[in-house]
Structure formats: structure tokens, C-alpha cells
Protein backbone atom coordinates (compact mmCIF):
# COMPACT_ATOMS: atom_id res chain seq x y z
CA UNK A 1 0.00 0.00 0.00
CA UNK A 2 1.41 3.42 -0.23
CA UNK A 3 1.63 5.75 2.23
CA UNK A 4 2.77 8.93 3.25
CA UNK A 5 6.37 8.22 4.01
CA UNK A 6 6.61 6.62 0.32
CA UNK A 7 5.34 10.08 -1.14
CA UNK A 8 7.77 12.21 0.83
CA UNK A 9 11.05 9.48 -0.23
CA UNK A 10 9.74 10.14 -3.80
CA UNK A 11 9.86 14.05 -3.06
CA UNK A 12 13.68 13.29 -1.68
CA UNK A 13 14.83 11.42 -5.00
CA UNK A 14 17.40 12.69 -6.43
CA UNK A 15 17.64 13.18 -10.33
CA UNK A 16 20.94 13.17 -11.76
CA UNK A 17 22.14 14.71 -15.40
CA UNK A 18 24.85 13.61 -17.68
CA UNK A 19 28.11 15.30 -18.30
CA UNK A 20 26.70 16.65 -21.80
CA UNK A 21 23.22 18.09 -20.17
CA UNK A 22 25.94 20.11 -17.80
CA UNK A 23 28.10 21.56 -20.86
CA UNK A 24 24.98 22.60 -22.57
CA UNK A 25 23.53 24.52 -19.80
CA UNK A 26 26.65 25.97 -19.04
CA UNK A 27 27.11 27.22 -22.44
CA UNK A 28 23.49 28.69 -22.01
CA UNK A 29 24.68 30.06 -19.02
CA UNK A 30 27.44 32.14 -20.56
CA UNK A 31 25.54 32.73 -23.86
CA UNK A 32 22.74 34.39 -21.97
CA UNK A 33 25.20 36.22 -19.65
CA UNK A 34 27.55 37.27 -23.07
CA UNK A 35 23.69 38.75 -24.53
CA UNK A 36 22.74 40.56 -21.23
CA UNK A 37 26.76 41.94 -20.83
CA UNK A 38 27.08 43.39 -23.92
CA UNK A 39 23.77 44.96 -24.00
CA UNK A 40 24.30 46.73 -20.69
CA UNK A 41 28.24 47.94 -21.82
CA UNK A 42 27.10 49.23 -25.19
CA UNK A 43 24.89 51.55 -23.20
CA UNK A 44 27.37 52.59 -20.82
CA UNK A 45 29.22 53.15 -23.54
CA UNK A 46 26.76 56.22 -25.15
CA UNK A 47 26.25 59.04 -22.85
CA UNK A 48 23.45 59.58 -25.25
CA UNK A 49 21.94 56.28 -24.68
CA UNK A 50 17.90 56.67 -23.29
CA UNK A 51 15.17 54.75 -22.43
CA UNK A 52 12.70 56.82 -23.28
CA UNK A 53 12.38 56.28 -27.33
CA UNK A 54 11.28 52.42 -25.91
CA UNK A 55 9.10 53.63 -22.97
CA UNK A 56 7.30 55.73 -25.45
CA UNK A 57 7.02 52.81 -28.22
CA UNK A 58 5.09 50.52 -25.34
CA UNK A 59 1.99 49.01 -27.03
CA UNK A 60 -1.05 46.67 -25.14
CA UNK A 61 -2.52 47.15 -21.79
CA UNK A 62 0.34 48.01 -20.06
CA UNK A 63 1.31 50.71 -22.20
CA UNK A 64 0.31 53.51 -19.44
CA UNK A 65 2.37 52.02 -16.77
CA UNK A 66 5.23 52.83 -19.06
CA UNK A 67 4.48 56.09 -20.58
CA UNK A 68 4.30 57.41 -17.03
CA UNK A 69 7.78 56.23 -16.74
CA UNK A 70 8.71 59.12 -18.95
CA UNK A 71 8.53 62.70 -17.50
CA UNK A 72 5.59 64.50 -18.67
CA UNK A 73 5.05 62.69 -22.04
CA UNK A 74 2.44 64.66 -22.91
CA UNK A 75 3.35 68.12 -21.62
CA UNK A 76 0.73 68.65 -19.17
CA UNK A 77 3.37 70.13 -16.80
CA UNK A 78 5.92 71.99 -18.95
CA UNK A 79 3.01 73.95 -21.08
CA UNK A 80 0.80 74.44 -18.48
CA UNK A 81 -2.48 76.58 -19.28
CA UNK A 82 -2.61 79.03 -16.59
CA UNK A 83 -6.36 80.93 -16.73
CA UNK A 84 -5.42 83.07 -14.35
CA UNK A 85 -2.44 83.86 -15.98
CA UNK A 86 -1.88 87.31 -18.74
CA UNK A 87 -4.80 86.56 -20.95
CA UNK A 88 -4.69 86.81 -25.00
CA UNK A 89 -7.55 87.00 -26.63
CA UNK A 90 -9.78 85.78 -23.60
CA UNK A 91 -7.80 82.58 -23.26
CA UNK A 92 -5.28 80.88 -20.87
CA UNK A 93 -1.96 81.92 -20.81
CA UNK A 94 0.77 79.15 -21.24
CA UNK A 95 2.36 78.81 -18.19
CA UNK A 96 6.53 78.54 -18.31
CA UNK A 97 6.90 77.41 -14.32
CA UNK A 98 7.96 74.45 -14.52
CA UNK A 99 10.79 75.70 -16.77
CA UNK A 100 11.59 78.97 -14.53
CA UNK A 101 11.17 77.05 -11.04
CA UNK A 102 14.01 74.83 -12.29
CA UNK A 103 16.17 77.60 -14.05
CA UNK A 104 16.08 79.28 -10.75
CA UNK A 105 16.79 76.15 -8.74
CA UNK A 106 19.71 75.76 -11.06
CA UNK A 107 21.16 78.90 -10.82
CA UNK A 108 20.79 78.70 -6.44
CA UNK A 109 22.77 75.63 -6.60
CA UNK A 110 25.24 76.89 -9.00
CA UNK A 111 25.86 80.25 -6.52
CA UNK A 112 26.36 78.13 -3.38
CA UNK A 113 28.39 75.32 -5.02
CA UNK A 114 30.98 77.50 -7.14
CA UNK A 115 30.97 80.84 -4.39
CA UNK A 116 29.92 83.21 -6.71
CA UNK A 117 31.37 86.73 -6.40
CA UNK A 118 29.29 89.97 -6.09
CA UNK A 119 29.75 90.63 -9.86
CA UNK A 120 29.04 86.68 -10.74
CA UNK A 121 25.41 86.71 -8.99
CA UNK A 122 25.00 89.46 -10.71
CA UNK A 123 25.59 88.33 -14.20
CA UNK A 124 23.82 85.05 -12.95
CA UNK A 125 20.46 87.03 -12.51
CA UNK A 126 21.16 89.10 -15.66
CA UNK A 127 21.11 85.83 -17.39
CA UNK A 128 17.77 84.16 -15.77
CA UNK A 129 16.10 87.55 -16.59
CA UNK A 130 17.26 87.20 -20.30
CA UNK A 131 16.21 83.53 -20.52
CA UNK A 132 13.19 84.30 -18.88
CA UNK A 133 12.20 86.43 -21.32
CA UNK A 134 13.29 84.51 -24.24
CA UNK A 135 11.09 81.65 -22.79
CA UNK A 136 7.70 83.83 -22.39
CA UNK A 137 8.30 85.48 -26.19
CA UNK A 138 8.11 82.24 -27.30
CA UNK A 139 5.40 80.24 -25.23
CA UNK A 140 3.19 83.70 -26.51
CA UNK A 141 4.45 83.30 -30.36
CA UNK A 142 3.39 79.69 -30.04
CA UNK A 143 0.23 79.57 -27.09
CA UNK A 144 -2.48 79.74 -30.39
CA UNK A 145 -1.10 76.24 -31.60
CA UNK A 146 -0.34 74.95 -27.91
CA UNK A 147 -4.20 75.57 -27.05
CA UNK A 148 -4.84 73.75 -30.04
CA UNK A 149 -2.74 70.97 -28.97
CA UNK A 150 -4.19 70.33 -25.60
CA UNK A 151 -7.95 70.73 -27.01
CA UNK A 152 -7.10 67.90 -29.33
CA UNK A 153 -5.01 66.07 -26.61
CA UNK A 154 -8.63 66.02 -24.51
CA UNK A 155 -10.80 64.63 -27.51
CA UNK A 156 -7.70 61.81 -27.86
CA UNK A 157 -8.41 60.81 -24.43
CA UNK A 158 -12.25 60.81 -24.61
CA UNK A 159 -11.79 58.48 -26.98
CA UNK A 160 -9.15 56.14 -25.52
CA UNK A 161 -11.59 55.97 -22.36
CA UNK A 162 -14.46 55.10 -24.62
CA UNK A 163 -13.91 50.84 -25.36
CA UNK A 164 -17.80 50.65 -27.03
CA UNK A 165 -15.27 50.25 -30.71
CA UNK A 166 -12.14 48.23 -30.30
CA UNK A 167 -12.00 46.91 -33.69
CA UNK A 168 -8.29 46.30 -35.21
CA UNK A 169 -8.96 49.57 -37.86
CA UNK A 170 -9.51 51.93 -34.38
CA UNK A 171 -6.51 50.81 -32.64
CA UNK A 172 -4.87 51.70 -36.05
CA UNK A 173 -6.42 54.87 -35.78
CA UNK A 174 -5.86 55.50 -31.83
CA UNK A 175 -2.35 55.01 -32.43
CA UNK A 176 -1.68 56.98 -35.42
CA UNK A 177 -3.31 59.56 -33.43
CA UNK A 178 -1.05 59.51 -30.74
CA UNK A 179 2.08 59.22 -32.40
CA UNK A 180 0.52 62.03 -34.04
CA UNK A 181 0.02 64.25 -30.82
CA UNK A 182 3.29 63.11 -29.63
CA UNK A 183 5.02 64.54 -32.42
CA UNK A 184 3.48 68.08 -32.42
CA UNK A 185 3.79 68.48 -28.99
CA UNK A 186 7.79 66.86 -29.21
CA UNK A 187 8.75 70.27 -31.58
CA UNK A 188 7.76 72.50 -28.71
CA UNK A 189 9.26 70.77 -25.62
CA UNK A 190 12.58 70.02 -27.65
CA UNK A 191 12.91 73.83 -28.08
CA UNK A 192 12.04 74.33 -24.45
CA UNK A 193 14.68 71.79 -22.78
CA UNK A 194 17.01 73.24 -25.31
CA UNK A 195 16.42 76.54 -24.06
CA UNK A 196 17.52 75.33 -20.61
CA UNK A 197 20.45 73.50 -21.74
CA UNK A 198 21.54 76.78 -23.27
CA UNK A 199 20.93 78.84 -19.71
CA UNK A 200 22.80 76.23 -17.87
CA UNK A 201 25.46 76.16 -20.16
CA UNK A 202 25.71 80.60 -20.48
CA UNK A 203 25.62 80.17 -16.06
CA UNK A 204 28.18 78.19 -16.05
CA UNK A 205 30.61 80.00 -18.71
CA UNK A 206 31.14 83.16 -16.54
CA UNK A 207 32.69 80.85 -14.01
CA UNK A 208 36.53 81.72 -13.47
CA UNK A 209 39.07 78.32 -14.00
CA UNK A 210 39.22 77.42 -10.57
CA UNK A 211 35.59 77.62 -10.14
CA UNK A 212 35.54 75.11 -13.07
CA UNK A 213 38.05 72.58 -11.07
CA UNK A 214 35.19 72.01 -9.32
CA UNK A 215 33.59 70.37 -11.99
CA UNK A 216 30.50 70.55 -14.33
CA UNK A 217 27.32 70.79 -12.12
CA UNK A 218 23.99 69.44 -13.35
CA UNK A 219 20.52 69.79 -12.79
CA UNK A 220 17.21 68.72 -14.32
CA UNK A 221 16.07 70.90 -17.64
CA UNK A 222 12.28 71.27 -16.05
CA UNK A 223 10.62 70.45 -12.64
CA UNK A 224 8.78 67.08 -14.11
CA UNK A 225 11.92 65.58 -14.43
CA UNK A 226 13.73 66.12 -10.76
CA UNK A 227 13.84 63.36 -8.39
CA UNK A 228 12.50 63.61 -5.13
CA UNK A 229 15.16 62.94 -3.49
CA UNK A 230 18.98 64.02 -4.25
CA UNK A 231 21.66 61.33 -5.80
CA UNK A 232 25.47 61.62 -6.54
CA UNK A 233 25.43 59.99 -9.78
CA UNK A 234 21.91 60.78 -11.43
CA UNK A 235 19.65 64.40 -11.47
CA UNK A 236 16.69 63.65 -13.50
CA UNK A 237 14.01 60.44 -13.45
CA UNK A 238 15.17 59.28 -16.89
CA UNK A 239 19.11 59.13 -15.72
CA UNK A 240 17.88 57.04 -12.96
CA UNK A 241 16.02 54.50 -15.40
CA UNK A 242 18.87 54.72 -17.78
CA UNK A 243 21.55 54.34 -14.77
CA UNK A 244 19.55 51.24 -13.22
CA UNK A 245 19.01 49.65 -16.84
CA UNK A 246 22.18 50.07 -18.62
CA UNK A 247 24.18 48.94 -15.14
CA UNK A 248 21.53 45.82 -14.26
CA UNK A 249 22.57 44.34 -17.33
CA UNK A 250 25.67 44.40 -17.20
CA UNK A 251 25.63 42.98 -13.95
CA UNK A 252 23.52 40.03 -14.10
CA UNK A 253 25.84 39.40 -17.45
CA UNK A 254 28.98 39.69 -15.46
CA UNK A 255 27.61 37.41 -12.88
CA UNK A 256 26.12 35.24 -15.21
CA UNK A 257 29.09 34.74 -17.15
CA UNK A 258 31.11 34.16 -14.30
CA UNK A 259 28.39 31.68 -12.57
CA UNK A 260 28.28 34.12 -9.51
CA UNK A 261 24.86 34.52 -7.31
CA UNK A 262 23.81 32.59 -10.98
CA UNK A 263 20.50 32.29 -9.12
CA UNK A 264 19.72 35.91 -8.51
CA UNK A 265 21.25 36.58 -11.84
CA UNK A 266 18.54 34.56 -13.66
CA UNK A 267 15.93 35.68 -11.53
CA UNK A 268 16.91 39.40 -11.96
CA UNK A 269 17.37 38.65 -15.54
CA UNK A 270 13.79 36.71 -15.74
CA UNK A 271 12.00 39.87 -14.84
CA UNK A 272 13.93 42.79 -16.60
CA UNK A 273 12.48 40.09 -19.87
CA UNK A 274 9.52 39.74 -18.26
CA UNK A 275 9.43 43.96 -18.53
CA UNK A 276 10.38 43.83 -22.22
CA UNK A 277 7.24 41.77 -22.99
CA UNK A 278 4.95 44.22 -20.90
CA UNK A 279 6.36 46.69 -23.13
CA UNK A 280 5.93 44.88 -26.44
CA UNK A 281 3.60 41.92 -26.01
CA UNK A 282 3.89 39.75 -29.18
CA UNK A 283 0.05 39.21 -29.24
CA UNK A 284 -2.10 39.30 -32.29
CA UNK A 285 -4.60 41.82 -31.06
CA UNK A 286 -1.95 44.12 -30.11
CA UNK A 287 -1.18 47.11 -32.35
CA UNK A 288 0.72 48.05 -34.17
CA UNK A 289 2.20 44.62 -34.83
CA UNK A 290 6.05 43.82 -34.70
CA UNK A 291 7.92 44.75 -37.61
CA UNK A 292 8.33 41.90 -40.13
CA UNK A 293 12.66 42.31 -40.05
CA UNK A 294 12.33 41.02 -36.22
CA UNK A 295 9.97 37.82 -37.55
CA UNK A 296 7.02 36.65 -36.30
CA UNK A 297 5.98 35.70 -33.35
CA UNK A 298 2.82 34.62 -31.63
CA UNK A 299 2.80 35.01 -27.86
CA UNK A 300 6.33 33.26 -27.63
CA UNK A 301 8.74 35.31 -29.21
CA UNK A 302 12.87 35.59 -28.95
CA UNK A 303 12.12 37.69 -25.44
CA UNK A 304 9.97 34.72 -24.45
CA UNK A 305 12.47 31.86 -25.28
CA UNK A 306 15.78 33.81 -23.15
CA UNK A 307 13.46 34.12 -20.10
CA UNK A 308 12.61 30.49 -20.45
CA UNK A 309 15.95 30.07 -20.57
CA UNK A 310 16.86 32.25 -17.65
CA UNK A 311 14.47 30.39 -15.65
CA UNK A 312 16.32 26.47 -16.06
CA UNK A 313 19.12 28.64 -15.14
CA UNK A 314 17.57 29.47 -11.74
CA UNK A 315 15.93 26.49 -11.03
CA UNK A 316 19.15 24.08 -11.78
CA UNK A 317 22.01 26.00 -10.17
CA UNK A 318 23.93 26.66 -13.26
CA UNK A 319 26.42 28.37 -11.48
CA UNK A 320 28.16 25.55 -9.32
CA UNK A 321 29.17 23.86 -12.79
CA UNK A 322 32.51 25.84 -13.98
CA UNK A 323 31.23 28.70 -11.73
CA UNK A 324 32.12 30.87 -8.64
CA UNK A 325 29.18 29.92 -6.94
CA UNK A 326 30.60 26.05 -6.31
CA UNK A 327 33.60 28.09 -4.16
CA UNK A 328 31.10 30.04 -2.24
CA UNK A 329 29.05 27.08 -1.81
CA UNK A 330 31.53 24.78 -0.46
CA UNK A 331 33.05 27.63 1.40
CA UNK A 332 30.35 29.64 2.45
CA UNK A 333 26.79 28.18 1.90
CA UNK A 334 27.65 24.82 2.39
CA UNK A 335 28.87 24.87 6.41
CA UNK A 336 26.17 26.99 7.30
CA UNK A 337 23.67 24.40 5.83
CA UNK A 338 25.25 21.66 8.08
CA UNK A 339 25.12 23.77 10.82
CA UNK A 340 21.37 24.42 10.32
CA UNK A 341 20.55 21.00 9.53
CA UNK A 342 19.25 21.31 6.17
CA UNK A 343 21.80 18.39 4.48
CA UNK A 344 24.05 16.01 6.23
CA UNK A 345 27.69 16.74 6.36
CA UNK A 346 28.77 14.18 4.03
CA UNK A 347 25.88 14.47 1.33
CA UNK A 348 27.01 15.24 -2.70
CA UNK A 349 26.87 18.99 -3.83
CA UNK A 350 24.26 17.95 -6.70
CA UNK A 351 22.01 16.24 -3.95
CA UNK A 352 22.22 19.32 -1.82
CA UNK A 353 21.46 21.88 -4.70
């Protein structure tokens, strides 16, 4: 008869794997790793490098949790309507706040971290007042069109919240609209940020050479992009997602190359893939559909297959096989094991994985 103590021996079998099974997955291991390593260095490598052009091409249901990713996509914050702003023509201002607030900020920091002189804070201020200026001419040469913008941005999300018509030719539509809206806003906003780069660049040219020994200060362009909080390395929400993604991969490709914490590498690996395919589901109903260069897919795509494979990679321990994690094992994880109980002193590394 079977019983209970038959199920729990089956539970303790142990399964053993060839020598070839072990090269294979190894070479998975590092093949994987080599994919995830080289992605993460070739963005290190571009100080240009963003996430936002991918953020912004999300597609599906998840699409919103991505766009918000990106600092005021839409320019709700940067061009503002202000009613009870200077009026033209019985309309809203647009409102250049979120621009100023941050110019100022900028040029604060700048005083107290260089030690401006008397005749530097003056030129400082000379400069905000010019670019302040520069920045209302041209929110007033362009506020006809920008009205325009945001009355058609309001009908465009009527219509996204109304689901009675989700045939295949209205997605079309929706997102030819968008891409559409995104683009006429983009011209505006580019000019905008560029504006800023230009009065953080003029600030920081009347600085003497010592002052520049200090070294180039940053700040965000706009107040949508500043973090909440202050960090050494990043000063906007975009360098923190391109900071976190270009240096993730290259560390779960280091460690996964090098069969170190191989585990938490696959894992972490698993759901940064598991992100790419919130991003760009290859479903059918999803548009617009995946460009035929990439092939075609059909709910398993390439993205589908690595995190399948980054998930045998977890689950099997890759890393103790012609990896760093059999030395910490044996040295480290294995002793405190004993000591806990968990596996007998004398009991195989494959049994105890």
C-alpha cells in the first residue's frame, strides 16, 4: 500500500544529469550572460543612450504604466495653461513654471556650489532675466497652436476611455493619433529643454578656471523631471532609469558569465524580460504589430524563449558547474547548511542543490 512516508522518499529522489546536459547549460549560461553583458556595456558606452524612445514605443494594456515612466510625455506640466495667468484674446496663458522654477533652482545651486562673487550673482540674474524672457516670447508666439494641442489632446483621451469600438482599424487609428500628438507636442518641448540647456550652459561659462576645477554641475532641464530625493550619480528620473538599466545588465551578465549569485542573476534577468514583454507583447490583437525584419511571433517570441531560458538557469544552479558559486558554496553556503541541519555533512553537492 502506499503511504505517506513513500510520497515524501519520492519528493527526496534525487535526479541526476549527464556530463553533456551540464556543458549545454553551461554554455546557455554564458551565452545568456555574453547577450545581457554586452547589452548593458554598449549603453554605458553612449552618454546619449535613453530609455525613453522604448518607454514611449510601449503598445497593449500596459502601455500607461510605461508612458508614465517618462517625464511629462504629454506636456501637461511643462506647457501648463494658466487661466489666471496674462490673458490673450480671452484665453489661458501658457504657463513657463515648470521651466523657470528649475532655471532658478539651477542657478541657487550653481551660486552656493561654485561661491559666486558679487559681480558673478549678478551676471547670474542678468542671465535668468534674459532667458526668462526669451522663454515667455516664445510660449506667446506659439500659445495659439499649444491651445490647439491640448484641445485635441482632450478629444484623444475621450476616446481612448471610450472601449464601445475596439475593432483592429480603431486601434490603427488611436495610435496613429497619438504618435501624431506626440510629435506636435515633441517640436515645442525640444525647443524648451534646449532653451535650458543653453541657460545652464551661459551660467556656467562666466565661471573663473578654478571655479571650473570644481567640476560641471547638473541639474534637471524642467521640474517634471527632478527626483524627489537628491543622488550623486543621477539628477533627473530618466538618468535614474537609464543608470539602473544600462548597469543591471551588465551585472547580471557579469555574474552570469562568471556563474556568480547565478540564481539571482537569472531571476533578476527573468523579470527585466519579463518587462520587455509588458512593453511589447507579441500578441495578435496588439497594435501596431512587430515589424516583419524582427519575424514573427505569436505570444512566444525571442524575449519569451531567453526568459525560459533564464528560468532552467535558476531552477538548476547553473552556477556551481565551472562557476564561482561552487567556491562560495563549499566555502560559504555549504557549512552553514550543516550547521542548520538542512543536508548532512557528508551528502554530494548535486544532492544538496
Amino acid at each position: 500500500m502506499f503511504t505517506w512516508n513513500d510520497l515524501a522518499s519520492g519528493c527526496r529522489a534525487t535526479y541526476r544529469i549527464g556530463l553533456l546536459a551540464v556543458i549545454t547549460l553551461v554554455l546557455l549560461r554564458i551565452s545568456i550572460g555574453w547577450h545581457f553583458l554586452y547589452e548593458g556595456v554598449w549603453k554605458l558606452a553612449r552618454p546619449e543612450f535613453t530609455s525613453e524612445p522604448f518607454l514611449l514605443e510601449a503598445k497593449g494594456p500596459f502601455a500607461p504604466i510605461f508612458y508614465a515612466m517618462v517625464p511629462d510625455v504629454d506636456g501637461r506640466i511643462r506647457l501648463k495653461l494658466d487661466p489666471n495667468g496674462a490673458k490673450h484674446g480671452g484665453r489661458p496663458a501658457v504657463s513657463g513654471d515648470a521651466y523657470l522654477e528649475a532655471w532658478k533652482a539651477f542657478r541657487d545651486r550653481a551660486e552656493r556650489y561654485y561661491g559666486f562673487s558679487a559681480d558673478q550673482a549678478k551676471q547670474a540674474d542678468a542671465l535668468l532675466a534674459q532667458y526668462e524672457s526669451a522663454l515667455r516670447q516664445y510660449l506667446a508666439e506659439n500659445a495659439e497652436a499649444i491651445r490647439g494641442y491640448f484641445v485635441s489632446l482632450e478629444h484623444f483621451q475621450m476616446r481612448l476611455k471610450d472601449r464601445s469600438n475596439r475593432a483592429y482599424h480603431e486601434k490603427e487609428r488611436i495610435w496613429k493619433q497619438q504618435q501624431q500628438l506626440r510629435a506636435e507636442v515633441r517640436q515645442w518641448l525640444t525647443d524648451l529643454d534646449n532653451l535650458g540647456r543653453d541657460f545652464q550652459a551661459a551660467l556656467l561659462d562666466i565661471l573663473t578656471p578654478e571655479q571650473r576645477a570644481k567640476g560641471r554641475l547638473r541639474g534637471p532641464l524642467h521640474t517634471a523631471e527632478a527626483l524627489p530625493f537628491s543622488l550623486p550619480f543621477v539628477t533627473t528620473r530618466m538618468e535614474l532609469i537609464n543608470f539602473a538599466v544600462s548597469w543591471g545588465l551588465t551585472a547580471i551578465g557579469l555574474c552570469l558569465i562568471a556563474g556568480l549569485f547565478t540564481r539571482l542573476a537569472a531571476l533578476g534577468g527573468a523579470a527585466f524580460l519579463i518587462f520587455v514583454l509588458m512593453v511589447q507583447p507579441p500578441w495578435p490583437t496588439i497594435y501596431p504589430p512587430a515589424p516583419e525584419v524582427v519575424g514573427h511571433a505569436l505570444i512566444v517570441d525571442k524575449n519569451f524563449v531567453e526568459l525560459i531560458g533564464l528560468l532552467v538557469l535558476a531552477a538548476c544552479g547553473a552556477g556551481q558547474w565551472a562557476g564561482l558559486d561552487y567556491i562560495f558554496y563549499q566555502g560559504l553556503g555549504k557549512p552553514v547548511l550543516v550547521k542548520l541541519g538542512w543536508i548532512k555533512p557528508g551528502e554530494p553537492l548535486a544532492q544538496a542543490a
